[in-house]
Amino acid sequence: MSENTTIRRTAEATKGDFAHVHTWVFDLDNTLYPRRTDLFSQIDARMTAFVAELLQVPPEEARGVQKAFYREYGTTLRGLMSVHKIDPDAFLSYVHDIDYSWLTPDPALGAEIAALPGRKFIFTNGDRGHAERTARQLGIFEHFEDIFDIVAAGLVPKPAAEAYDKFMGLHRIDTAHAAMFEDLARNLTVPKALGMRTVLIVPENFETTLGDVWEHEGREGEHIDFVTDDLTRFLQRVRPD
C-alpha cells in the first residue's frame, strides 16, 4: 500500500560546507534529472517484461520476483544472475531500450556542473550506454570526466561497499574532499563512512508517495548531510564564486 509522506529538511547548505570539495560524484537516475520525468518507469516496465519472458510467468508474478530480487540483491540484475545465471549484457541491453525524448535538455544544470571546481563523475547502477544517452539528452555529458557503471563495478551494485571501493580505487578519489549526490538514502551510507559530503535528492516540494517503503529507509539517518529537491539551485548555492 502506498502512503504520502513529507521528507525531512536539513539546514540550508552554504559555500563553506563544500569549500573543501574538489571531486563531485553524481548518481544518474532520479538525480541528474527530476523524478517527475518518470524516465525510470520505462526501465522498470522493461525489467518486468524481461523477467516475465525468462520465467514464463504473468506480469504480476514477474513484478513480484523483480522487486524481491531488487530488495535482496541490490538490483534485479544481480538477483537474476545469482539465481538464474542470465547473460547480464542481454539484460542491460533490453531494459535500457527506452525513449530518451522524455528528458528535456537542462542547460541550467549543465552550467552549474561545468562551474564546479575539480573533477566530476557519474556513478550509476545502470550501464554506460544508458548513462551516456541520458547525459547527452540532458546536454550535460561533456561536463563529466568519466562514467562508472555497473559493468565497471564488476556487476556489484551500490550500496555494496565493494562497488565504491572499485570506483574510488580506479579514479584515485580523495574521499575527504569529495561529495556524493544520490536519490536513495541507503546509497549514501558508505560514502559518508568514507568521509564524503552527502546530499540526498528528493522529489519536488519534499513530498512523495511511497510504494516500496523499504526503498526509502534511512532517509532520517545521520549519514545524510543535506537534502534538496532542486539540484541546480543547490549547486548554485554551494559552488565557489
JSON list of C-alpha atoms in Angstrom, two decimals:
[
{"chain": "A", "resi": 1, "resn": "MET", "atom": "CA", "xyz": [0.00, 0.00, 0.00]},
{"chain": "A", "resi": 2, "resn": "SER", "atom": "CA", "xyz": [1.27, 3.46, -0.85]},
{"chain": "A", "resi": 3, "resn": "GLU", "atom": "CA", "xyz": [1.37, 6.32, 1.61]},
{"chain": "A", "resi": 4, "resn": "ASN", "atom": "CA", "xyz": [2.06, 10.03, 1.33]},
{"chain": "A", "resi": 5, "resn": "THR", "atom": "CA", "xyz": [4.94, 11.36, 3.35]},
{"chain": "A", "resi": 6, "resn": "THR", "atom": "CA", "xyz": [6.79, 14.61, 3.85]},
{"chain": "A", "resi": 7, "resn": "ILE", "atom": "CA", "xyz": [10.56, 14.30, 3.70]},
{"chain": "A", "resi": 8, "resn": "ARG", "atom": "CA", "xyz": [12.57, 15.92, 6.46]},
{"chain": "A", "resi": 9, "resn": "ARG", "atom": "CA", "xyz": [14.53, 19.04, 5.64]},
{"chain": "A", "resi": 10, "resn": "THR", "atom": "CA", "xyz": [18.10, 19.75, 6.68]},
{"chain": "A", "resi": 11, "resn": "ALA", "atom": "CA", "xyz": [19.82, 23.06, 7.24]},
{"chain": "A", "resi": 12, "resn": "GLU", "atom": "CA", "xyz": [20.49, 25.10, 4.11]},
{"chain": "A", "resi": 13, "resn": "ALA", "atom": "CA", "xyz": [23.88, 24.25, 2.65]},
{"chain": "A", "resi": 14, "resn": "THR", "atom": "CA", "xyz": [26.42, 27.05, 2.31]},
{"chain": "A", "resi": 15, "resn": "LYS", "atom": "CA", "xyz": [29.50, 27.59, 0.21]},
{"chain": "A", "resi": 16, "resn": "GLY", "atom": "CA", "xyz": [31.57, 26.90, 3.30]},
{"chain": "A", "resi": 17, "resn": "ASP", "atom": "CA", "xyz": [30.07, 23.41, 3.61]},
{"chain": "A", "resi": 18, "resn": "PHE", "atom": "CA", "xyz": [31.53, 22.49, 0.22]},
{"chain": "A", "resi": 19, "resn": "ALA", "atom": "CA", "xyz": [34.63, 24.71, 0.11]},
{"chain": "A", "resi": 20, "resn": "HIS", "atom": "CA", "xyz": [36.84, 21.65, 0.61]},
{"chain": "A", "resi": 21, "resn": "VAL", "atom": "CA", "xyz": [35.23, 19.61, -2.20]},
{"chain": "A", "resi": 22, "resn": "HIS", "atom": "CA", "xyz": [37.10, 19.12, -5.46]},
{"chain": "A", "resi": 23, "resn": "THR", "atom": "CA", "xyz": [35.51, 15.82, -6.60]},
{"chain": "A", "resi": 24, "resn": "TRP", "atom": "CA", "xyz": [31.78, 15.71, -7.34]},
{"chain": "A", "resi": 25, "resn": "VAL", "atom": "CA", "xyz": [30.06, 12.33, -7.79]},
{"chain": "A", "resi": 26, "resn": "PHE", "atom": "CA", "xyz": [26.50, 12.06, -9.09]},
{"chain": "A", "resi": 27, "resn": "ASP", "atom": "CA", "xyz": [24.11, 9.17, -9.30]},
{"chain": "A", "resi": 28, "resn": "LEU", "atom": "CA", "xyz": [22.17, 9.16, -12.58]},
{"chain": "A", "resi": 29, "resn": "ASP", "atom": "CA", "xyz": [18.51, 8.16, -12.48]},
{"chain": "A", "resi": 30, "resn": "ASN", "atom": "CA", "xyz": [16.23, 10.47, -10.47]},
{"chain": "A", "resi": 31, "resn": "THR", "atom": "CA", "xyz": [19.30, 12.50, -9.51]},
{"chain": "A", "resi": 32, "resn": "LEU", "atom": "CA", "xyz": [20.61, 14.27, -12.61]},
{"chain": "A", "resi": 33, "resn": "TYR", "atom": "CA", "xyz": [17.04, 14.55, -13.86]},
{"chain": "A", "resi": 34, "resn": "PRO", "atom": "CA", "xyz": [13.96, 15.07, -11.66]},
{"chain": "A", "resi": 35, "resn": "ARG", "atom": "CA", "xyz": [11.85, 12.14, -10.54]},
{"chain": "A", "resi": 36, "resn": "ARG", "atom": "CA", "xyz": [8.76, 13.76, -12.08]},
{"chain": "A", "resi": 37, "resn": "THR", "atom": "CA", "xyz": [10.25, 12.97, -15.52]},
{"chain": "A", "resi": 38, "resn": "ASP", "atom": "CA", "xyz": [9.43, 9.33, -14.74]},
{"chain": "A", "resi": 39, "resn": "LEU", "atom": "CA", "xyz": [12.04, 8.05, -17.20]},
{"chain": "A", "resi": 40, "resn": "PHE", "atom": "CA", "xyz": [12.89, 5.16, -14.92]},
{"chain": "A", "resi": 41, "resn": "SER", "atom": "CA", "xyz": [9.33, 3.84, -15.19]},
{"chain": "A", "resi": 42, "resn": "GLN", "atom": "CA", "xyz": [10.22, 2.70, -18.71]},
{"chain": "A", "resi": 43, "resn": "ILE", "atom": "CA", "xyz": [13.21, 0.74, -17.41]},
{"chain": "A", "resi": 44, "resn": "ASP", "atom": "CA", "xyz": [11.11, -0.68, -14.60]},
{"chain": "A", "resi": 45, "resn": "ALA", "atom": "CA", "xyz": [8.48, -1.93, -17.05]},
{"chain": "A", "resi": 46, "resn": "ARG", "atom": "CA", "xyz": [11.16, -3.45, -19.30]},
{"chain": "A", "resi": 47, "resn": "MET", "atom": "CA", "xyz": [12.64, -5.31, -16.33]},
{"chain": "A", "resi": 48, "resn": "THR", "atom": "CA", "xyz": [9.22, -6.76, -15.52]},
{"chain": "A", "resi": 49, "resn": "ALA", "atom": "CA", "xyz": [8.79, -7.85, -19.14]},
{"chain": "A", "resi": 50, "resn": "PHE", "atom": "CA", "xyz": [12.25, -9.45, -19.18]},
{"chain": "A", "resi": 51, "resn": "VAL", "atom": "CA", "xyz": [11.51, -11.46, -16.03]},
{"chain": "A", "resi": 52, "resn": "ALA", "atom": "CA", "xyz": [8.09, -12.49, -17.34]},
{"chain": "A", "resi": 53, "resn": "GLU", "atom": "CA", "xyz": [9.61, -13.80, -20.58]},
{"chain": "A", "resi": 54, "resn": "LEU", "atom": "CA", "xyz": [12.51, -15.51, -18.82]},
{"chain": "A", "resi": 55, "resn": "LEU", "atom": "CA", "xyz": [10.36, -17.32, -16.27]},
{"chain": "A", "resi": 56, "resn": "GLN", "atom": "CA", "xyz": [7.27, -17.66, -18.46]},
{"chain": "A", "resi": 57, "resn": "VAL", "atom": "CA", "xyz": [5.01, -16.17, -15.80]},
{"chain": "A", "resi": 58, "resn": "PRO", "atom": "CA", "xyz": [2.32, -13.45, -15.84]},
{"chain": "A", "resi": 59, "resn": "PRO", "atom": "CA", "xyz": [3.46, -9.83, -15.46]},
{"chain": "A", "resi": 60, "resn": "GLU", "atom": "CA", "xyz": [2.10, -9.57, -11.90]},
{"chain": "A", "resi": 61, "resn": "GLU", "atom": "CA", "xyz": [4.15, -12.54, -10.76]},
{"chain": "A", "resi": 62, "resn": "ALA", "atom": "CA", "xyz": [7.19, -11.33, -12.68]},
{"chain": "A", "resi": 63, "resn": "ARG", "atom": "CA", "xyz": [6.99, -7.97, -10.96]},
{"chain": "A", "resi": 64, "resn": "GLY", "atom": "CA", "xyz": [6.94, -9.65, -7.57]},
{"chain": "A", "resi": 65, "resn": "VAL", "atom": "CA", "xyz": [10.08, -11.60, -8.45]},
{"chain": "A", "resi": 66, "resn": "GLN", "atom": "CA", "xyz": [11.73, -8.46, -9.84]},
{"chain": "A", "resi": 67, "resn": "LYS", "atom": "CA", "xyz": [11.12, -6.44, -6.68]},
{"chain": "A", "resi": 68, "resn": "ALA", "atom": "CA", "xyz": [12.17, -9.30, -4.41]},
{"chain": "A", "resi": 69, "resn": "PHE", "atom": "CA", "xyz": [15.49, -9.55, -6.25]},
{"chain": "A", "resi": 70, "resn": "TYR", "atom": "CA", "xyz": [15.93, -5.78, -6.11]},
{"chain": "A", "resi": 71, "resn": "ARG", "atom": "CA", "xyz": [15.48, -5.74, -2.35]},
{"chain": "A", "resi": 72, "resn": "GLU", "atom": "CA", "xyz": [17.65, -8.79, -1.61]},
{"chain": "A", "resi": 73, "resn": "TYR", "atom": "CA", "xyz": [20.47, -8.27, -4.11]},
{"chain": "A", "resi": 74, "resn": "GLY", "atom": "CA", "xyz": [20.55, -4.50, -4.68]},
{"chain": "A", "resi": 75, "resn": "THR", "atom": "CA", "xyz": [19.49, -4.78, -8.33]},
{"chain": "A", "resi": 76, "resn": "THR", "atom": "CA", "xyz": [17.16, -7.05, -10.26]},
{"chain": "A", "resi": 77, "resn": "LEU", "atom": "CA", "xyz": [20.11, -7.94, -12.49]},
{"chain": "A", "resi": 78, "resn": "ARG", "atom": "CA", "xyz": [22.19, -9.19, -9.58]},
{"chain": "A", "resi": 79, "resn": "GLY", "atom": "CA", "xyz": [19.34, -11.42, -8.46]},
{"chain": "A", "resi": 80, "resn": "LEU", "atom": "CA", "xyz": [18.76, -12.82, -11.93]},
{"chain": "A", "resi": 81, "resn": "MET", "atom": "CA", "xyz": [22.45, -13.55, -12.32]},
{"chain": "A", "resi": 82, "resn": "SER", "atom": "CA", "xyz": [22.68, -15.24, -8.92]},
{"chain": "A", "resi": 83, "resn": "VAL", "atom": "CA", "xyz": [19.54, -17.37, -9.23]},
{"chain": "A", "resi": 84, "resn": "HIS", "atom": "CA", "xyz": [19.05, -17.85, -12.98]},
{"chain": "A", "resi": 85, "resn": "LYS", "atom": "CA", "xyz": [22.57, -17.34, -14.40]},
{"chain": "A", "resi": 86, "resn": "ILE", "atom": "CA", "xyz": [21.38, -14.90, -17.06]},
{"chain": "A", "resi": 87, "resn": "ASP", "atom": "CA", "xyz": [23.61, -13.04, -19.51]},
{"chain": "A", "resi": 88, "resn": "PRO", "atom": "CA", "xyz": [23.99, -9.55, -17.98]},
{"chain": "A", "resi": 89, "resn": "ASP", "atom": "CA", "xyz": [24.70, -7.91, -21.33]},
{"chain": "A", "resi": 90, "resn": "ALA", "atom": "CA", "xyz": [21.39, -9.18, -22.76]},
{"chain": "A", "resi": 91, "resn": "PHE", "atom": "CA", "xyz": [19.52, -7.87, -19.73]},
{"chain": "A", "resi": 92, "resn": "LEU", "atom": "CA", "xyz": [21.17, -4.44, -19.75]},
{"chain": "A", "resi": 93, "resn": "SER", "atom": "CA", "xyz": [20.60, -4.02, -23.48]},
{"chain": "A", "resi": 94, "resn": "TYR", "atom": "CA", "xyz": [16.94, -4.98, -23.19]},
{"chain": "A", "resi": 95, "resn": "VAL", "atom": "CA", "xyz": [15.96, -2.88, -20.18]},
{"chain": "A", "resi": 96, "resn": "HIS", "atom": "CA", "xyz": [17.70, 0.28, -21.42]},
{"chain": "A", "resi": 97, "resn": "ASP", "atom": "CA", "xyz": [16.00, 0.21, -24.83]},
{"chain": "A", "resi": 98, "resn": "ILE", "atom": "CA", "xyz": [13.79, 3.17, -23.96]},
{"chain": "A", "resi": 99, "resn": "ASP", "atom": "CA", "xyz": [12.61, 6.55, -25.25]},
{"chain": "A", "resi": 100, "resn": "TYR", "atom": "CA", "xyz": [15.01, 9.26, -24.04]},
{"chain": "A", "resi": 101, "resn": "SER", "atom": "CA", "xyz": [12.93, 12.06, -25.56]},
{"chain": "A", "resi": 102, "resn": "TRP", "atom": "CA", "xyz": [11.05, 12.09, -22.25]},
{"chain": "A", "resi": 103, "resn": "LEU", "atom": "CA", "xyz": [14.03, 14.10, -20.95]},
{"chain": "A", "resi": 104, "resn": "THR", "atom": "CA", "xyz": [14.20, 17.84, -21.57]},
{"chain": "A", "resi": 105, "resn": "PRO", "atom": "CA", "xyz": [17.69, 19.34, -22.07]},
{"chain": "A", "resi": 106, "resn": "ASP", "atom": "CA", "xyz": [18.76, 21.17, -18.92]},
{"chain": "A", "resi": 107, "resn": "PRO", "atom": "CA", "xyz": [21.26, 23.92, -19.80]},
{"chain": "A", "resi": 108, "resn": "ALA", "atom": "CA", "xyz": [20.95, 25.50, -16.35]},
{"chain": "A", "resi": 109, "resn": "LEU", "atom": "CA", "xyz": [22.06, 22.27, -14.67]},
{"chain": "A", "resi": 110, "resn": "GLY", "atom": "CA", "xyz": [24.84, 21.88, -17.22]},
{"chain": "A", "resi": 111, "resn": "ALA", "atom": "CA", "xyz": [26.13, 25.35, -16.46]},
{"chain": "A", "resi": 112, "resn": "GLU", "atom": "CA", "xyz": [26.21, 24.68, -12.73]},
{"chain": "A", "resi": 113, "resn": "ILE", "atom": "CA", "xyz": [28.03, 21.35, -13.15]},
{"chain": "A", "resi": 114, "resn": "ALA", "atom": "CA", "xyz": [30.53, 22.96, -15.53]},
{"chain": "A", "resi": 115, "resn": "ALA", "atom": "CA", "xyz": [31.22, 25.69, -12.96]},
{"chain": "A", "resi": 116, "resn": "LEU", "atom": "CA", "xyz": [32.04, 23.24, -10.15]},
{"chain": "A", "resi": 117, "resn": "PRO", "atom": "CA", "xyz": [35.74, 23.19, -9.31]},
{"chain": "A", "resi": 118, "resn": "GLY", "atom": "CA", "xyz": [37.65, 19.97, -9.86]},
{"chain": "A", "resi": 119, "resn": "ARG", "atom": "CA", "xyz": [36.53, 16.58, -11.14]},
{"chain": "A", "resi": 120, "resn": "LYS", "atom": "CA", "xyz": [33.01, 15.33, -11.86]},
{"chain": "A", "resi": 121, "resn": "PHE", "atom": "CA", "xyz": [31.78, 11.75, -12.28]},
{"chain": "A", "resi": 122, "resn": "ILE", "atom": "CA", "xyz": [28.57, 9.81, -12.87]},
{"chain": "A", "resi": 123, "resn": "PHE", "atom": "CA", "xyz": [28.35, 6.68, -10.70]},
{"chain": "A", "resi": 124, "resn": "THR", "atom": "CA", "xyz": [25.35, 4.55, -11.67]},
{"chain": "A", "resi": 125, "resn": "ASN", "atom": "CA", "xyz": [23.89, 1.09, -11.19]},
{"chain": "A", "resi": 126, "resn": "GLY", "atom": "CA", "xyz": [22.82, 1.31, -14.84]},
{"chain": "A", "resi": 127, "resn": "ASP", "atom": "CA", "xyz": [25.15, 0.70, -17.76]},
{"chain": "A", "resi": 128, "resn": "ARG", "atom": "CA", "xyz": [27.39, 3.16, -19.56]},
{"chain": "A", "resi": 129, "resn": "GLY", "atom": "CA", "xyz": [25.24, 3.32, -22.68]},
{"chain": "A", "resi": 130, "resn": "HIS", "atom": "CA", "xyz": [22.19, 4.34, -20.66]},
{"chain": "A", "resi": 131, "resn": "ALA", "atom": "CA", "xyz": [24.19, 6.93, -18.73]},
{"chain": "A", "resi": 132, "resn": "GLU", "atom": "CA", "xyz": [25.68, 8.40, -21.90]},
{"chain": "A", "resi": 133, "resn": "ARG", "atom": "CA", "xyz": [22.33, 8.62, -23.68]},
{"chain": "A", "resi": 134, "resn": "THR", "atom": "CA", "xyz": [20.73, 10.21, -20.63]},
{"chain": "A", "resi": 135, "resn": "ALA", "atom": "CA", "xyz": [23.52, 12.75, -20.12]},
{"chain": "A", "resi": 136, "resn": "ARG", "atom": "CA", "xyz": [23.61, 13.64, -23.81]},
{"chain": "A", "resi": 137, "resn": "GLN", "atom": "CA", "xyz": [19.85, 14.17, -23.91]},
{"chain": "A", "resi": 138, "resn": "LEU", "atom": "CA", "xyz": [20.15, 16.44, -20.87]},
{"chain": "A", "resi": 139, "resn": "GLY", "atom": "CA", "xyz": [23.02, 18.31, -22.54]},
{"chain": "A", "resi": 140, "resn": "ILE", "atom": "CA", "xyz": [25.45, 17.68, -19.67]},
{"chain": "A", "resi": 141, "resn": "PHE", "atom": "CA", "xyz": [27.59, 14.79, -20.92]},
{"chain": "A", "resi": 142, "resn": "GLU", "atom": "CA", "xyz": [30.68, 16.83, -21.73]},
{"chain": "A", "resi": 143, "resn": "HIS", "atom": "CA", "xyz": [30.99, 18.12, -18.16]},
{"chain": "A", "resi": 144, "resn": "PHE", "atom": "CA", "xyz": [31.96, 14.73, -16.70]},
{"chain": "A", "resi": 145, "resn": "GLU", "atom": "CA", "xyz": [35.39, 13.17, -16.57]},
{"chain": "A", "resi": 146, "resn": "ASP", "atom": "CA", "xyz": [34.01, 9.63, -16.67]},
{"chain": "A", "resi": 147, "resn": "ILE", "atom": "CA", "xyz": [31.05, 7.35, -16.06]},
{"chain": "A", "resi": 148, "resn": "PHE", "atom": "CA", "xyz": [31.43, 4.48, -13.60]},
{"chain": "A", "resi": 149, "resn": "ASP", "atom": "CA", "xyz": [28.70, 1.97, -14.39]},
{"chain": "A", "resi": 150, "resn": "ILE", "atom": "CA", "xyz": [27.52, -1.42, -13.17]},
{"chain": "A", "resi": 151, "resn": "VAL", "atom": "CA", "xyz": [29.91, -3.21, -15.54]},
{"chain": "A", "resi": 152, "resn": "ALA", "atom": "CA", "xyz": [32.92, -1.27, -14.23]},
{"chain": "A", "resi": 153, "resn": "ALA", "atom": "CA", "xyz": [31.74, -2.22, -10.73]},
{"chain": "A", "resi": 154, "resn": "GLY", "atom": "CA", "xyz": [32.02, -5.90, -11.64]},
{"chain": "A", "resi": 155, "resn": "LEU", "atom": "CA", "xyz": [28.20, -6.10, -11.69]},
{"chain": "A", "resi": 156, "resn": "VAL", "atom": "CA", "xyz": [28.16, -5.44, -7.93]},
{"chain": "A", "resi": 157, "resn": "PRO", "atom": "CA", "xyz": [25.71, -2.58, -7.33]},
{"chain": "A", "resi": 158, "resn": "LYS", "atom": "CA", "xyz": [25.51, 0.24, -4.84]},
{"chain": "A", "resi": 159, "resn": "PRO", "atom": "CA", "xyz": [25.07, 0.18, -1.87]},
{"chain": "A", "resi": 160, "resn": "ALA", "atom": "CA", "xyz": [27.68, -2.62, -1.61]},
{"chain": "A", "resi": 161, "resn": "ALA", "atom": "CA", "xyz": [30.99, -1.28, -0.28]},
{"chain": "A", "resi": 162, "resn": "GLU", "atom": "CA", "xyz": [32.81, -3.24, -2.98]},
{"chain": "A", "resi": 163, "resn": "ALA", "atom": "CA", "xyz": [31.29, -1.04, -5.70]},
{"chain": "A", "resi": 164, "resn": "TYR", "atom": "CA", "xyz": [32.50, 2.14, -4.01]},
{"chain": "A", "resi": 165, "resn": "ASP", "atom": "CA", "xyz": [35.94, 0.66, -3.40]},
{"chain": "A", "resi": 166, "resn": "LYS", "atom": "CA", "xyz": [36.32, -0.09, -7.10]},
{"chain": "A", "resi": 167, "resn": "PHE", "atom": "CA", "xyz": [35.21, 3.38, -8.08]},
{"chain": "A", "resi": 168, "resn": "MET", "atom": "CA", "xyz": [37.44, 5.14, -5.55]},
{"chain": "A", "resi": 169, "resn": "GLY", "atom": "CA", "xyz": [40.43, 2.98, -6.45]},
{"chain": "A", "resi": 170, "resn": "LEU", "atom": "CA", "xyz": [40.04, 3.33, -10.21]},
{"chain": "A", "resi": 171, "resn": "HIS", "atom": "CA", "xyz": [39.81, 7.10, -10.10]},
{"chain": "A", "resi": 172, "resn": "ARG", "atom": "CA", "xyz": [42.03, 7.69, -7.04]},
{"chain": "A", "resi": 173, "resn": "ILE", "atom": "CA", "xyz": [39.31, 9.62, -5.26]},
{"chain": "A", "resi": 174, "resn": "ASP", "atom": "CA", "xyz": [40.29, 11.59, -2.16]},
{"chain": "A", "resi": 175, "resn": "THR", "atom": "CA", "xyz": [37.09, 10.96, -0.23]},
{"chain": "A", "resi": 176, "resn": "ALA", "atom": "CA", "xyz": [37.86, 13.65, 2.35]},
{"chain": "A", "resi": 177, "resn": "HIS", "atom": "CA", "xyz": [37.46, 16.19, -0.46]},
{"chain": "A", "resi": 178, "resn": "ALA", "atom": "CA", "xyz": [34.55, 14.62, -2.34]},
{"chain": "A", "resi": 179, "resn": "ALA", "atom": "CA", "xyz": [30.76, 14.88, -2.39]},
{"chain": "A", "resi": 180, "resn": "MET", "atom": "CA", "xyz": [28.13, 12.33, -3.41]},
{"chain": "A", "resi": 181, "resn": "PHE", "atom": "CA", "xyz": [24.64, 13.12, -4.73]},
{"chain": "A", "resi": 182, "resn": "GLU", "atom": "CA", "xyz": [22.03, 10.34, -4.64]},
{"chain": "A", "resi": 183, "resn": "ASP", "atom": "CA", "xyz": [18.27, 9.84, -4.66]},
{"chain": "A", "resi": 184, "resn": "LEU", "atom": "CA", "xyz": [18.42, 6.69, -2.49]},
{"chain": "A", "resi": 185, "resn": "ALA", "atom": "CA", "xyz": [19.42, 7.23, 1.12]},
{"chain": "A", "resi": 186, "resn": "ARG", "atom": "CA", "xyz": [20.93, 3.77, 1.55]},
{"chain": "A", "resi": 187, "resn": "ASN", "atom": "CA", "xyz": [23.42, 4.53, -1.23]},
{"chain": "A", "resi": 188, "resn": "LEU", "atom": "CA", "xyz": [24.89, 7.34, 0.87]},
{"chain": "A", "resi": 189, "resn": "THR", "atom": "CA", "xyz": [25.83, 5.22, 3.88]},
{"chain": "A", "resi": 190, "resn": "VAL", "atom": "CA", "xyz": [29.20, 4.07, 2.52]},
{"chain": "A", "resi": 191, "resn": "PRO", "atom": "CA", "xyz": [30.18, 7.48, 1.07]},
{"chain": "A", "resi": 192, "resn": "LYS", "atom": "CA", "xyz": [29.53, 9.11, 4.45]},
{"chain": "A", "resi": 193, "resn": "ALA", "atom": "CA", "xyz": [31.61, 6.46, 6.21]},
{"chain": "A", "resi": 194, "resn": "LEU", "atom": "CA", "xyz": [34.41, 7.18, 3.75]},
{"chain": "A", "resi": 195, "resn": "GLY", "atom": "CA", "xyz": [34.36, 10.85, 4.70]},
{"chain": "A", "resi": 196, "resn": "MET", "atom": "CA", "xyz": [32.42, 12.27, 1.75]},
{"chain": "A", "resi": 197, "resn": "ARG", "atom": "CA", "xyz": [29.88, 15.09, 1.93]},
{"chain": "A", "resi": 198, "resn": "THR", "atom": "CA", "xyz": [26.49, 13.52, 1.17]},
{"chain": "A", "resi": 199, "resn": "VAL", "atom": "CA", "xyz": [23.41, 15.03, -0.49]},
{"chain": "A", "resi": 200, "resn": "LEU", "atom": "CA", "xyz": [20.04, 13.29, -0.88]},
{"chain": "A", "resi": 201, "resn": "ILE", "atom": "CA", "xyz": [17.97, 14.34, -3.90]},
{"chain": "A", "resi": 202, "resn": "VAL", "atom": "CA", "xyz": [14.22, 14.14, -3.27]},
{"chain": "A", "resi": 203, "resn": "PRO", "atom": "CA", "xyz": [11.05, 14.93, -5.28]},
{"chain": "A", "resi": 204, "resn": "GLU", "atom": "CA", "xyz": [9.84, 18.50, -5.62]},
{"chain": "A", "resi": 205, "resn": "ASN", "atom": "CA", "xyz": [8.32, 20.15, -2.54]},
{"chain": "A", "resi": 206, "resn": "PHE", "atom": "CA", "xyz": [9.85, 17.42, -0.36]},
{"chain": "A", "resi": 207, "resn": "GLU", "atom": "CA", "xyz": [6.75, 15.28, -0.77]},
{"chain": "A", "resi": 208, "resn": "THR", "atom": "CA", "xyz": [6.40, 11.87, -2.33]},
{"chain": "A", "resi": 209, "resn": "THR", "atom": "CA", "xyz": [4.14, 8.85, -2.47]},
{"chain": "A", "resi": 210, "resn": "LEU", "atom": "CA", "xyz": [5.93, 5.78, -1.22]},
{"chain": "A", "resi": 211, "resn": "GLY", "atom": "CA", "xyz": [5.16, 2.43, -2.81]},
{"chain": "A", "resi": 212, "resn": "ASP", "atom": "CA", "xyz": [8.07, 0.26, -1.72]},
{"chain": "A", "resi": 213, "resn": "VAL", "atom": "CA", "xyz": [8.58, 1.97, 1.64]},
{"chain": "A", "resi": 214, "resn": "TRP", "atom": "CA", "xyz": [11.71, -0.08, 2.39]},
{"chain": "A", "resi": 215, "resn": "GLU", "atom": "CA", "xyz": [13.46, 1.57, -0.57]},
{"chain": "A", "resi": 216, "resn": "HIS", "atom": "CA", "xyz": [13.41, 4.86, 1.33]},
{"chain": "A", "resi": 217, "resn": "GLU", "atom": "CA", "xyz": [14.65, 3.52, 4.65]},
{"chain": "A", "resi": 218, "resn": "GLY", "atom": "CA", "xyz": [17.44, 5.56, 6.21]},
{"chain": "A", "resi": 219, "resn": "ARG", "atom": "CA", "xyz": [16.27, 8.95, 4.97]},
{"chain": "A", "resi": 220, "resn": "GLU", "atom": "CA", "xyz": [16.42, 10.27, 8.51]},
{"chain": "A", "resi": 221, "resn": "GLY", "atom": "CA", "xyz": [19.93, 8.96, 9.13]},
{"chain": "A", "resi": 222, "resn": "GLU", "atom": "CA", "xyz": [22.98, 10.96, 10.13]},
{"chain": "A", "resi": 223, "resn": "HIS", "atom": "CA", "xyz": [24.76, 9.70, 7.01]},
{"chain": "A", "resi": 224, "resn": "ILE", "atom": "CA", "xyz": [22.82, 12.35, 5.06]},
{"chain": "A", "resi": 225, "resn": "ASP", "atom": "CA", "xyz": [24.36, 15.81, 5.35]},
{"chain": "A", "resi": 226, "resn": "PHE", "atom": "CA", "xyz": [21.91, 17.71, 3.16]},
{"chain": "A", "resi": 227, "resn": "VAL", "atom": "CA", "xyz": [18.59, 17.15, 1.43]},
{"chain": "A", "resi": 228, "resn": "THR", "atom": "CA", "xyz": [17.42, 19.09, -1.62]},
{"chain": "A", "resi": 229, "resn": "ASP", "atom": "CA", "xyz": [14.56, 18.95, -4.11]},
{"chain": "A", "resi": 230, "resn": "ASP", "atom": "CA", "xyz": [16.36, 21.11, -6.68]},
{"chain": "A", "resi": 231, "resn": "LEU", "atom": "CA", "xyz": [19.86, 20.01, -7.72]},
{"chain": "A", "resi": 232, "resn": "THR", "atom": "CA", "xyz": [20.53, 23.03, -9.95]},
{"chain": "A", "resi": 233, "resn": "ARG", "atom": "CA", "xyz": [19.65, 25.52, -7.24]},
{"chain": "A", "resi": 234, "resn": "PHE", "atom": "CA", "xyz": [21.64, 23.55, -4.68]},
{"chain": "A", "resi": 235, "resn": "LEU", "atom": "CA", "xyz": [24.80, 23.58, -6.81]},
{"chain": "A", "resi": 236, "resn": "GLN", "atom": "CA", "xyz": [24.38, 27.27, -7.48]},
{"chain": "A", "resi": 237, "resn": "ARG", "atom": "CA", "xyz": [24.22, 27.88, -3.73]},
{"chain": "A", "resi": 238, "resn": "VAL", "atom": "CA", "xyz": [27.28, 25.85, -2.73]},
{"chain": "A", "resi": 239, "resn": "ARG", "atom": "CA", "xyz": [29.81, 26.26, -5.57]},
{"chain": "A", "resi": 240, "resn": "PRO", "atom": "CA", "xyz": [32.59, 28.80, -5.10]},
{"chain": "A", "resi": 241, "resn": "ASP", "atom": "CA", "xyz": [32.11, 32.15, -6.83]}
]
